[in-house]
PDB file of C-alpha atoms in Angstrom:
ATOM      1  CA  UNK A   1     -26.297-279.110  96.190  1.00 49.00           C
ATOM      2  CA  UNK A   2     -25.680-278.363  99.967  1.00 50.00           C
ATOM      3  CA  UNK A   3     -22.867-275.408  99.276  1.00 74.00           C
ATOM      4  CA  UNK A   4     -25.774-273.302  97.170  1.00 89.00           C
ATOM      5  CA  UNK A   5     -28.203-271.176  98.448  1.00 93.00           C
ATOM      6  CA  UNK A   6     -31.972-270.999  97.591  1.00 92.00           C
ATOM      7  CA  UNK A   7     -31.268-268.408  95.175  1.00 93.00           C
ATOM      8  CA  UNK A   8     -28.664-269.968  93.275  1.00 93.00           C
ATOM      9  CA  UNK A   9     -30.345-273.210  92.674  1.00 94.00           C
ATOM     10  CA  UNK A  10     -33.821-271.257  91.822  1.00 95.00           C
ATOM     11  CA  UNK A  11     -31.671-268.911  89.212  1.00 95.00           C
ATOM     12  CA  UNK A  12     -30.669-272.718  87.754  1.00 95.00           C
ATOM     13  CA  UNK A  13     -34.625-274.053  87.650  1.00 97.00           C
ATOM     14  CA  UNK A  14     -35.725-270.763  85.921  1.00 97.00           C
ATOM     15  CA  UNK A  15     -33.082-271.451  82.874  1.00 96.00           C
ATOM     16  CA  UNK A  16     -33.769-275.128  82.814  1.00 97.00           C
ATOM     17  CA  UNK A  17     -37.695-275.071  83.039  1.00 96.00           C
ATOM     18  CA  UNK A  18     -38.943-271.379  82.964  1.00 96.00           C
ATOM     19  CA  UNK A  19     -42.451-272.404  81.215  1.00 97.00           C
ATOM     20  CA  UNK A  20     -43.208-275.007  83.409  1.00 97.00           C
ATOM     21  CA  UNK A  21     -45.934-274.161  85.864  1.00 98.00           C
ATOM     22  CA  UNK A  22     -44.159-273.566  89.157  1.00 98.00           C
ATOM     23  CA  UNK A  23     -46.995-272.941  91.446  1.00 98.00           C
ATOM     24  CA  UNK A  24     -50.651-273.564  91.492  1.00 98.00           C
ATOM     25  CA  UNK A  25     -52.432-272.000  94.302  1.00 97.00           C
ATOM     26  CA  UNK A  26     -55.649-271.269  95.082  1.00 91.00           C
ATOM     27  CA  UNK A  27     -57.077-267.766  94.265  1.00 88.00           C
ATOM     28  CA  UNK A  28     -57.991-265.155  96.734  1.00 82.00           C
ATOM     29  CA  UNK A  29     -61.161-266.098  97.200  1.00 79.00           C
ATOM     30  CA  UNK A  30     -60.750-269.643  96.919  1.00 75.00           C
ATOM     31  CA  UNK A  31     -63.165-269.762  93.649  1.00 81.00           C
ATOM     32  CA  UNK A  32     -60.834-270.866  91.364  1.00 91.00           C
ATOM     33  CA  UNK A  33     -56.673-271.588  91.274  1.00 95.00           C
ATOM     34  CA  UNK A  34     -54.423-268.741  89.669  1.00 96.00           C
ATOM     35  CA  UNK A  35     -50.664-270.161  88.727  1.00 97.00           C
ATOM     36  CA  UNK A  36     -47.421-269.159  87.593  1.00 98.00           C
ATOM     37  CA  UNK A  37     -44.426-270.310  85.969  1.00 98.00           C
ATOM     38  CA  UNK A  38     -41.093-270.104  86.770  1.00 98.00           C
ATOM     39  CA  UNK A  39     -39.886-267.168  84.505  1.00 97.00           C
ATOM     40  CA  UNK A  40     -42.975-265.493  85.326  1.00 98.00           C
ATOM     41  CA  UNK A  41     -41.891-265.781  89.097  1.00 98.00           C
ATOM     42  CA  UNK A  42     -38.514-264.833  88.499  1.00 96.00           C
ATOM     43  CA  UNK A  43     -39.490-261.505  86.685  1.00 95.00           C
ATOM     44  CA  UNK A  44     -42.404-261.190  89.312  1.00 96.00           C
ATOM     45  CA  UNK A  45     -39.473-261.168  92.353  1.00 96.00           C
ATOM     46  CA  UNK A  46     -37.201-258.994  90.012  1.00 94.00           C
ATOM     47  CA  UNK A  47     -39.793-256.355  90.096  1.00 95.00           C
ATOM     48  CA  UNK A  48     -40.553-256.894  93.813  1.00 96.00           C
ATOM     49  CA  UNK A  49     -37.064-256.559  94.594  1.00 95.00           C
ATOM     50  CA  UNK A  50     -36.620-253.911  92.456  1.00 93.00           C
ATOM     51  CA  UNK A  51     -39.929-251.810  94.548  1.00 94.00           C
ATOM     52  CA  UNK A  52     -38.053-253.205  97.531  1.00 95.00           C
ATOM     53  CA  UNK A  53     -34.559-251.555  96.987  1.00 93.00           C
ATOM     54  CA  UNK A  54     -36.535-247.833  95.070  1.00 92.00           C
ATOM     55  CA  UNK A  55     -38.397-247.473  98.756  1.00 92.00           C
ATOM     56  CA  UNK A  56     -35.224-247.914 100.898  1.00 92.00           C
ATOM     57  CA  UNK A  57     -34.791-251.732 101.585  1.00 94.00           C
ATOM     58  CA  UNK A  58     -31.824-253.217 101.704  1.00 93.00           C
ATOM     59  CA  UNK A  59     -29.309-256.077 103.042  1.00 94.00           C
ATOM     60  CA  UNK A  60     -30.906-257.159 106.230  1.00 96.00           C
ATOM     61  CA  UNK A  61     -34.019-254.790 105.848  1.00 96.00           C
ATOM     62  CA  UNK A  62     -36.984-257.363 107.354  1.00 97.00           C
ATOM     63  CA  UNK A  63     -40.113-257.449 105.064  1.00 98.00           C
ATOM     64  CA  UNK A  64     -43.054-258.738 106.169  1.00 96.00           C
ATOM     65  CA  UNK A  65     -45.303-260.782 104.422  1.00 97.00           C
ATOM     66  CA  UNK A  66     -48.993-261.210 105.603  1.00 96.00           C
ATOM     67  CA  UNK A  67     -50.950-263.195 102.859  1.00 95.00           C
ATOM     68  CA  UNK A  68     -51.975-267.065 102.609  1.00 95.00           C
ATOM     69  CA  UNK A  69     -49.934-268.724 100.046  1.00 97.00           C
ATOM     70  CA  UNK A  70     -50.339-267.348  96.367  1.00 97.00           C
ATOM     71  CA  UNK A  71     -47.393-266.777  93.401  1.00 98.00           C
ATOM     72  CA  UNK A  72     -47.617-262.927  95.171  1.00 97.00           C
ATOM     73  CA  UNK A  73     -46.196-264.508  98.680  1.00 98.00           C
ATOM     74  CA  UNK A  74     -43.118-266.032  96.824  1.00 98.00           C
ATOM     75  CA  UNK A  75     -42.635-263.353  94.797  1.00 98.00           C
ATOM     76  CA  UNK A  76     -41.939-261.341  97.644  1.00 98.00           C
ATOM     77  CA  UNK A  77     -40.525-263.817  99.806  1.00 98.00           C
ATOM     78  CA  UNK A  78     -37.659-264.634  96.574  1.00 97.00           C
ATOM     79  CA  UNK A  79     -37.708-260.277  96.037  1.00 96.00           C
ATOM     80  CA  UNK A  80     -36.975-259.440  99.128  1.00 96.00           C
ATOM     81  CA  UNK A  81     -33.613-262.573  99.228  1.00 96.00           C
ATOM     82  CA  UNK A  82     -32.617-260.995  95.864  1.00 95.00           C
ATOM     83  CA  UNK A  83     -31.998-257.484  97.904  1.00 94.00           C
ATOM     84  CA  UNK A  84     -30.393-259.753 101.014  1.00 95.00           C
ATOM     85  CA  UNK A  85     -33.467-258.807 103.109  1.00 96.00           C
ATOM     86  CA  UNK A  86     -34.820-261.332 105.495  1.00 98.00           C
ATOM     87  CA  UNK A  87     -38.333-262.025 104.441  1.00 98.00           C
ATOM     88  CA  UNK A  88     -40.892-262.490 107.395  1.00 98.00           C
ATOM     89  CA  UNK A  89     -43.770-264.587 106.827  1.00 97.00           C
ATOM     90  CA  UNK A  90     -46.651-263.936 109.049  1.00 95.00           C
ATOM     91  CA  UNK A  91     -49.567-265.945 109.674  1.00 93.00           C
ATOM     92  CA  UNK A  92     -52.874-264.614 108.123  1.00 91.00           C
ATOM     93  CA  UNK A  93     -54.922-266.298 110.774  1.00 90.00           C
ATOM     94  CA  UNK A  94     -53.729-264.231 113.825  1.00 88.00           C
ATOM     95  CA  UNK A  95     -55.192-261.161 115.284  1.00 87.00           C
ATOM     96  CA  UNK A  96     -54.239-257.388 114.564  1.00 86.00           C
ATOM     97  CA  UNK A  97     -53.017-257.191 118.150  1.00 87.00           C
ATOM     98  CA  UNK A  98     -51.127-260.361 117.983  1.00 89.00           C
ATOM     99  CA  UNK A  99     -49.872-258.853 114.532  1.00 90.00           C
ATOM    100  CA  UNK A 100     -48.887-255.959 115.803  1.00 89.00           C
ATOM    101  CA  UNK A 101     -47.003-257.492 118.494  1.00 90.00           C
ATOM    102  CA  UNK A 102     -44.922-259.543 115.703  1.00 92.00           C
ATOM    103  CA  UNK A 103     -43.919-256.761 113.521  1.00 92.00           C
ATOM    104  CA  UNK A 104     -42.811-254.718 116.807  1.00 91.00           C
ATOM    105  CA  UNK A 105     -41.223-258.257 117.632  1.00 92.00           C
ATOM    106  CA  UNK A 106     -39.021-258.704 114.067  1.00 94.00           C
ATOM    107  CA  UNK A 107     -38.465-255.277 113.765  1.00 94.00           C
ATOM    108  CA  UNK A 108     -40.263-255.188 110.534  1.00 95.00           C
ATOM    109  CA  UNK A 109     -39.899-252.188 108.248  1.00 94.00           C
ATOM    110  CA  UNK A 110     -42.515-252.800 105.096  1.00 94.00           C
ATOM    111  CA  UNK A 111     -45.158-255.658 104.988  1.00 95.00           C
ATOM    112  CA  UNK A 112     -46.762-256.858 101.796  1.00 96.00           C
ATOM    113  CA  UNK A 113     -50.216-257.826 102.616  1.00 94.00           C
ATOM    114  CA  UNK A 114     -52.940-259.422 100.895  1.00 93.00           C
ATOM    115  CA  UNK A 115     -56.156-257.521 100.397  1.00 89.00           C
ATOM    116  CA  UNK A 116     -58.039-259.235 102.894  1.00 86.00           C
ATOM    117  CA  UNK A 117     -55.928-258.319 105.696  1.00 81.00           C
ATOM    118  CA  UNK A 118     -54.793-254.826 104.539  1.00 79.00           C
ATOM    119  CA  UNK A 119     -57.472-252.335 106.364  1.00 73.00           C
ATOM    120  CA  UNK A 120     -56.255-254.244 109.825  1.00 70.00           C
ATOM    121  CA  UNK A 121     -52.920-253.650 109.719  1.00 72.00           C
ATOM    122  CA  UNK A 122     -52.609-250.486 106.983  1.00 59.00           C
ATOM    123  CA  UNK A 123     -52.833-248.341 109.677  1.00 61.00           C
ATOM    124  CA  UNK A 124     -49.927-249.312 111.659  1.00 59.00           C
ATOM    125  CA  UNK A 125     -46.783-246.385 112.892  1.00 59.00           C
ATOM    126  CA  UNK A 126     -44.565-249.655 112.266  1.00 61.00           C
ATOM    127  CA  UNK A 127     -43.644-250.608 109.115  1.00 76.00           C
ATOM    128  CA  UNK A 128     -42.594-247.585 106.835  1.00 87.00           C
ATOM    129  CA  UNK A 129     -44.874-248.840 103.835  1.00 90.00           C
ATOM    130  CA  UNK A 130     -47.375-250.959 103.364  1.00 91.00           C
ATOM    131  CA  UNK A 131     -48.666-252.606 100.188  1.00 93.00           C
ATOM    132  CA  UNK A 132     -51.811-254.023  99.284  1.00 93.00           C
ATOM    133  CA  UNK A 133     -51.346-257.350  97.192  1.00 94.00           C
ATOM    134  CA  UNK A 134     -55.344-256.825  95.685  1.00 92.00           C
ATOM    135  CA  UNK A 135     -55.799-253.034  95.240  1.00 82.00           C
ATOM    136  CA  UNK A 136     -55.048-251.905  91.598  1.00 75.00           C
ATOM    137  CA  UNK A 137     -55.916-248.072  92.211  1.00 71.00           C
ATOM    138  CA  UNK A 138     -53.327-245.783  93.696  1.00 67.00           C
ATOM    139  CA  UNK A 139     -53.348-245.402  97.105  1.00 66.00           C
ATOM    140  CA  UNK A 140     -51.480-242.687  98.647  1.00 69.00           C
ATOM    141  CA  UNK A 141     -48.265-243.217  96.957  1.00 63.00           C
ATOM    142  CA  UNK A 142     -46.094-242.729 100.574  1.00 71.00           C
ATOM    143  CA  UNK A 143     -46.722-245.502 103.135  1.00 82.00           C
ATOM    144  CA  UNK A 144     -49.959-246.651 101.419  1.00 86.00           C
ATOM    145  CA  UNK A 145     -49.044-248.556  98.180  1.00 89.00           C
ATOM    146  CA  UNK A 146     -51.586-250.514  95.808  1.00 91.00           C
ATOM    147  CA  UNK A 147     -49.348-253.713  94.260  1.00 94.00           C
ATOM    148  CA  UNK A 148     -48.964-251.541  90.743  1.00 91.00           C
ATOM    149  CA  UNK A 149     -47.673-248.710  92.889  1.00 91.00           C
ATOM    150  CA  UNK A 150     -45.400-251.084  94.447  1.00 93.00           C
ATOM    151  CA  UNK A 151     -43.540-252.721  91.431  1.00 93.00           C
ATOM    152  CA  UNK A 152     -40.920-251.226  89.205  1.00 84.00           C
ATOM    153  CA  UNK A 153     -41.833-252.449  85.453  1.00 78.00           C
ATOM    154  CA  UNK A 154     -38.074-253.695  83.589  1.00 72.00           C
ATOM    155  CA  UNK A 155     -36.500-252.210  86.553  1.00 70.00           C
ATOM    156  CA  UNK A 156     -33.125-254.753  87.414  1.00 68.00           C
ATOM    157  CA  UNK A 157     -32.928-254.821  91.524  1.00 69.00           C
ATOM    158  CA  UNK A 158     -29.276-254.420  92.554  1.00 70.00           C
ATOM    159  CA  UNK A 159     -27.195-257.730  92.415  1.00 70.00           C
ATOM    160  CA  UNK A 160     -26.760-259.274  95.671  1.00 74.00           C
ATOM    161  CA  UNK A 161     -25.333-262.808  96.600  1.00 81.00           C
ATOM    162  CA  UNK A 162     -26.521-263.790 100.133  1.00 89.00           C
ATOM    163  CA  UNK A 163     -24.200-265.881 101.543  1.00 92.00           C
ATOM    164  CA  UNK A 164     -24.749-269.335 103.179  1.00 94.00           C
ATOM    165  CA  UNK A 165     -24.509-267.704 107.295  1.00 95.00           C
ATOM    166  CA  UNK A 166     -26.925-264.370 106.052  1.00 96.00           C
ATOM    167  CA  UNK A 167     -29.880-264.434 107.531  1.00 97.00           C
ATOM    168  CA  UNK A 168     -32.509-265.290 105.474  1.00 97.00           C
ATOM    169  CA  UNK A 169     -36.324-265.710 107.271  1.00 98.00           C
ATOM    170  CA  UNK A 170     -37.539-264.998 111.056  1.00 97.00           C
ATOM    171  CA  UNK A 171     -40.478-267.465 111.255  1.00 95.00           C
ATOM    172  CA  UNK A 172     -42.757-266.991 114.323  1.00 93.00           C
ATOM    173  CA  UNK A 173     -43.608-269.772 116.012  1.00 85.00           C
ATOM    174  CA  UNK A 174     -45.022-270.846 119.431  1.00 75.00           C
ATOM    175  CA  UNK A 175     -43.100-274.378 119.953  1.00 67.00           C
ATOM    176  CA  UNK A 176     -46.246-275.936 121.428  1.00 66.00           C
ATOM    177  CA  UNK A 177     -47.550-273.158 123.884  1.00 70.00           C
ATOM    178  CA  UNK A 178     -47.164-269.312 124.657  1.00 77.00           C
ATOM    179  CA  UNK A 179     -47.324-266.316 122.091  1.00 84.00           C
ATOM    180  CA  UNK A 180     -44.997-266.938 119.006  1.00 87.00           C
ATOM    181  CA  UNK A 181     -41.661-265.463 118.722  1.00 89.00           C
ATOM    182  CA  UNK A 182     -39.327-265.165 115.999  1.00 92.00           C
ATOM    183  CA  UNK A 183     -36.512-267.818 114.662  1.00 94.00           C
ATOM    184  CA  UNK A 184     -33.902-266.359 113.086  1.00 96.00           C
ATOM    185  CA  UNK A 185     -33.029-268.719 110.002  1.00 96.00           C
ATOM    186  CA  UNK A 186     -30.200-268.239 107.440  1.00 97.00           C
ATOM    187  CA  UNK A 187     -29.442-269.698 104.100  1.00 96.00           C
ATOM    188  CA  UNK A 188     -27.502-272.425 105.265  1.00 95.00           C
ATOM    189  CA  UNK A 189     -30.405-273.694 107.836  1.00 95.00           C
ATOM    190  CA  UNK A 190     -32.653-273.918 104.549  1.00 95.00           C
ATOM    191  CA  UNK A 191     -30.134-275.315 102.056  1.00 94.00           C
ATOM    192  CA  UNK A 192     -29.187-278.326 104.752  1.00 94.00           C
ATOM    193  CA  UNK A 193     -32.729-278.943 105.138  1.00 94.00           C
ATOM    194  CA  UNK A 194     -33.849-279.434 101.601  1.00 94.00           C
ATOM    195  CA  UNK A 195     -30.391-281.315 101.363  1.00 91.00           C
ATOM    196  CA  UNK A 196     -31.512-283.735 103.881  1.00 92.00           C
ATOM    197  CA  UNK A 197     -35.028-284.039 102.418  1.00 90.00           C
ATOM    198  CA  UNK A 198     -33.118-284.857  98.989  1.00 89.00           C
ATOM    199  CA  UNK A 199     -31.253-287.739 100.596  1.00 90.00           C
ATOM    200  CA  UNK A 200     -34.448-288.976 101.402  1.00 90.00           C
ATOM    201  CA  UNK A 201     -37.200-288.092  98.378  1.00 90.00           C
ATOM    202  CA  UNK A 202     -36.336-288.521  94.727  1.00 90.00           C
ATOM    203  CA  UNK A 203     -38.012-285.688  93.680  1.00 94.00           C
ATOM    204  CA  UNK A 204     -37.726-284.487  89.993  1.00 95.00           C
ATOM    205  CA  UNK A 205     -38.600-281.661  88.166  1.00 96.00           C
ATOM    206  CA  UNK A 206     -41.460-284.034  86.787  1.00 97.00           C
ATOM    207  CA  UNK A 207     -43.155-284.230  89.945  1.00 97.00           C
ATOM    208  CA  UNK A 208     -46.484-282.730  91.533  1.00 98.00           C
ATOM    209  CA  UNK A 209     -46.715-281.875  94.988  1.00 97.00           C
ATOM    210  CA  UNK A 210     -49.685-281.421  96.462  1.00 97.00           C
ATOM    211  CA  UNK A 211     -49.437-279.128  99.518  1.00 96.00           C
ATOM    212  CA  UNK A 212     -52.367-278.131 102.614  1.00 93.00           C
ATOM    213  CA  UNK A 213     -49.304-276.520 104.884  1.00 93.00           C
ATOM    214  CA  UNK A 214     -49.056-272.871 104.923  1.00 94.00           C
ATOM    215  CA  UNK A 215     -46.074-271.046 104.045  1.00 97.00           C
ATOM    216  CA  UNK A 216     -45.783-269.141 107.320  1.00 95.00           C
ATOM    217  CA  UNK A 217     -45.055-272.556 109.208  1.00 93.00           C
ATOM    218  CA  UNK A 218     -41.739-274.024 108.728  1.00 92.00           C
ATOM    219  CA  UNK A 219     -43.414-277.513 107.479  1.00 93.00           C
ATOM    220  CA  UNK A 220     -45.157-275.372 104.469  1.00 95.00           C
ATOM    221  CA  UNK A 221     -42.079-273.003 103.716  1.00 96.00           C
ATOM    222  CA  UNK A 222     -40.250-276.255 103.129  1.00 95.00           C
ATOM    223  CA  UNK A 223     -42.093-277.748 100.773  1.00 96.00           C
ATOM    224  CA  UNK A 224     -42.093-274.381  99.038  1.00 97.00           C
ATOM    225  CA  UNK A 225     -38.763-274.051  99.105  1.00 96.00           C
ATOM    226  CA  UNK A 226     -37.754-277.713  97.486  1.00 96.00           C
ATOM    227  CA  UNK A 227     -40.008-277.268  95.355  1.00 97.00           C
ATOM    228  CA  UNK A 228     -38.114-274.522  93.589  1.00 97.00           C
ATOM    229  CA  UNK A 229     -34.950-276.187  94.008  1.00 96.00           C
ATOM    230  CA  UNK A 230     -36.176-279.153  92.060  1.00 95.00           C
ATOM    231  CA  UNK A 231     -38.167-277.125  89.667  1.00 97.00           C
ATOM    232  CA  UNK A 232     -41.354-279.048  90.016  1.00 97.00           C
ATOM    233  CA  UNK A 233     -44.752-278.049  90.254  1.00 98.00           C
ATOM    234  CA  UNK A 234     -46.697-276.766  94.023  1.00 98.00           C
ATOM    235  CA  UNK A 235     -50.475-277.451  94.145  1.00 98.00           C
ATOM    236  CA  UNK A 236     -51.877-275.351  97.846  1.00 97.00           C
ATOM    237  CA  UNK A 237     -54.781-275.894  98.781  1.00 94.00           C
ATOM    238  CA  UNK A 238     -56.572-275.309 102.241  1.00 90.00           C
ATOM    239  CA  UNK A 239     -59.938-276.466 100.516  1.00 90.00           C
ATOM    240  CA  UNK A 240     -60.252-279.640 102.293  1.00 86.00           C
ATOM    241  CA  UNK A 241     -63.874-280.353 101.149  1.00 86.00           C
ATOM    242  CA  UNK A 242     -63.225-280.397  97.763  1.00 90.00           C
ATOM    243  CA  UNK A 243     -59.386-281.800  98.284  1.00 90.00           C
ATOM    244  CA  UNK A 244     -60.260-285.295  96.916  1.00 90.00           C
ATOM    245  CA  UNK A 245     -61.240-283.487  93.852  1.00 92.00           C
ATOM    246  CA  UNK A 246     -58.650-281.132  93.770  1.00 93.00           C
ATOM    247  CA  UNK A 247     -56.103-284.923  93.441  1.00 94.00           C
ATOM    248  CA  UNK A 248     -58.028-285.980  90.821  1.00 95.00           C
ATOM    249  CA  UNK A 249     -57.935-282.905  88.775  1.00 95.00           C
ATOM    250  CA  UNK A 250     -54.170-282.239  89.115  1.00 95.00           C
ATOM    251  CA  UNK A 251     -53.105-285.772  89.623  1.00 97.00           C
ATOM    252  CA  UNK A 252     -50.168-285.172  92.051  1.00 97.00           C
ATOM    253  CA  UNK A 253     -47.172-287.589  92.594  1.00 97.00           C
ATOM    254  CA  UNK A 254     -46.637-286.908  96.049  1.00 96.00           C
ATOM    255  CA  UNK A 255     -49.172-284.982  98.891  1.00 94.00           C
ATOM    256  CA  UNK A 256     -47.922-283.170 102.021  1.00 91.00           C
ATOM    257  CA  UNK A 257     -50.021-283.286 104.850  1.00 85.00           C
ATOM    258  CA  UNK A 258     -50.608-283.153 108.620  1.00 80.00           C
ATOM    259  CA  UNK A 259     -51.273-287.072 110.434  1.00 76.00           C
ATOM    260  CA  UNK A 260     -54.440-285.807 110.987  1.00 73.00           C
ATOM    261  CA  UNK A 261     -55.568-285.463 107.448  1.00 72.00           C
ATOM    262  CA  UNK A 262     -54.142-289.015 106.321  1.00 71.00           C
ATOM    263  CA  UNK A 263     -55.969-290.216 109.071  1.00 59.00           C
ATOM    264  CA  UNK A 264     -58.834-288.710 107.669  1.00 63.00           C
ATOM    265  CA  UNK A 265     -58.576-289.486 104.579  1.00 66.00           C
TER     266      UNK A 265
END
């Protein structure tokens, strides 16, 4: 499948496993879990794509995503890719000034943010509009949008078929030292990486993968994409204190973490 993009394979998985849970993540307040099926994720990402298109986003537009892992994050990324735009995941642990710098560096045109970070960045002059994932009431409707204002009900996004050489994601990384800098990744980069993973791991749609890696990080993002590529279930948590209980409750077949966590276990 190395010649296919993530979107190509995702469409197949929605057709095959539409009613299966795709994502099971901590809620925004971290007190419970929320889930979304493959079909629901596809439909929500269609609404995101239509919302972006209606507000002027086009192939090559940079769409910032500022949030911890949650269904809306994944839908925003897939929705951006569906219109040929470039997803720019940002670290939600960064200070407002650093977020501002990266918005400038990546030439971000629109920003989709969780509610707990929205106030810190909503007055920035960089993005053309900012969406609050957690706001239900209407905002000013132009530059500041609630999640429901942004989503377009029943709309069909423009049909785009990104090619393998098209840019897909800007990942911001400092490497080992210094300030974070954007790294431009094409659809081919992800297809090749996932194909290499599949040569070594026999992942099927029956697997349940538990990960602690955030999706703004290359490790966590590849885990998310590998899950969507294979039609299995991804559990995300950063509640390390209750990790053992989460593992007992969800019964993962694969656990993805950094070495330090495995040493602690």
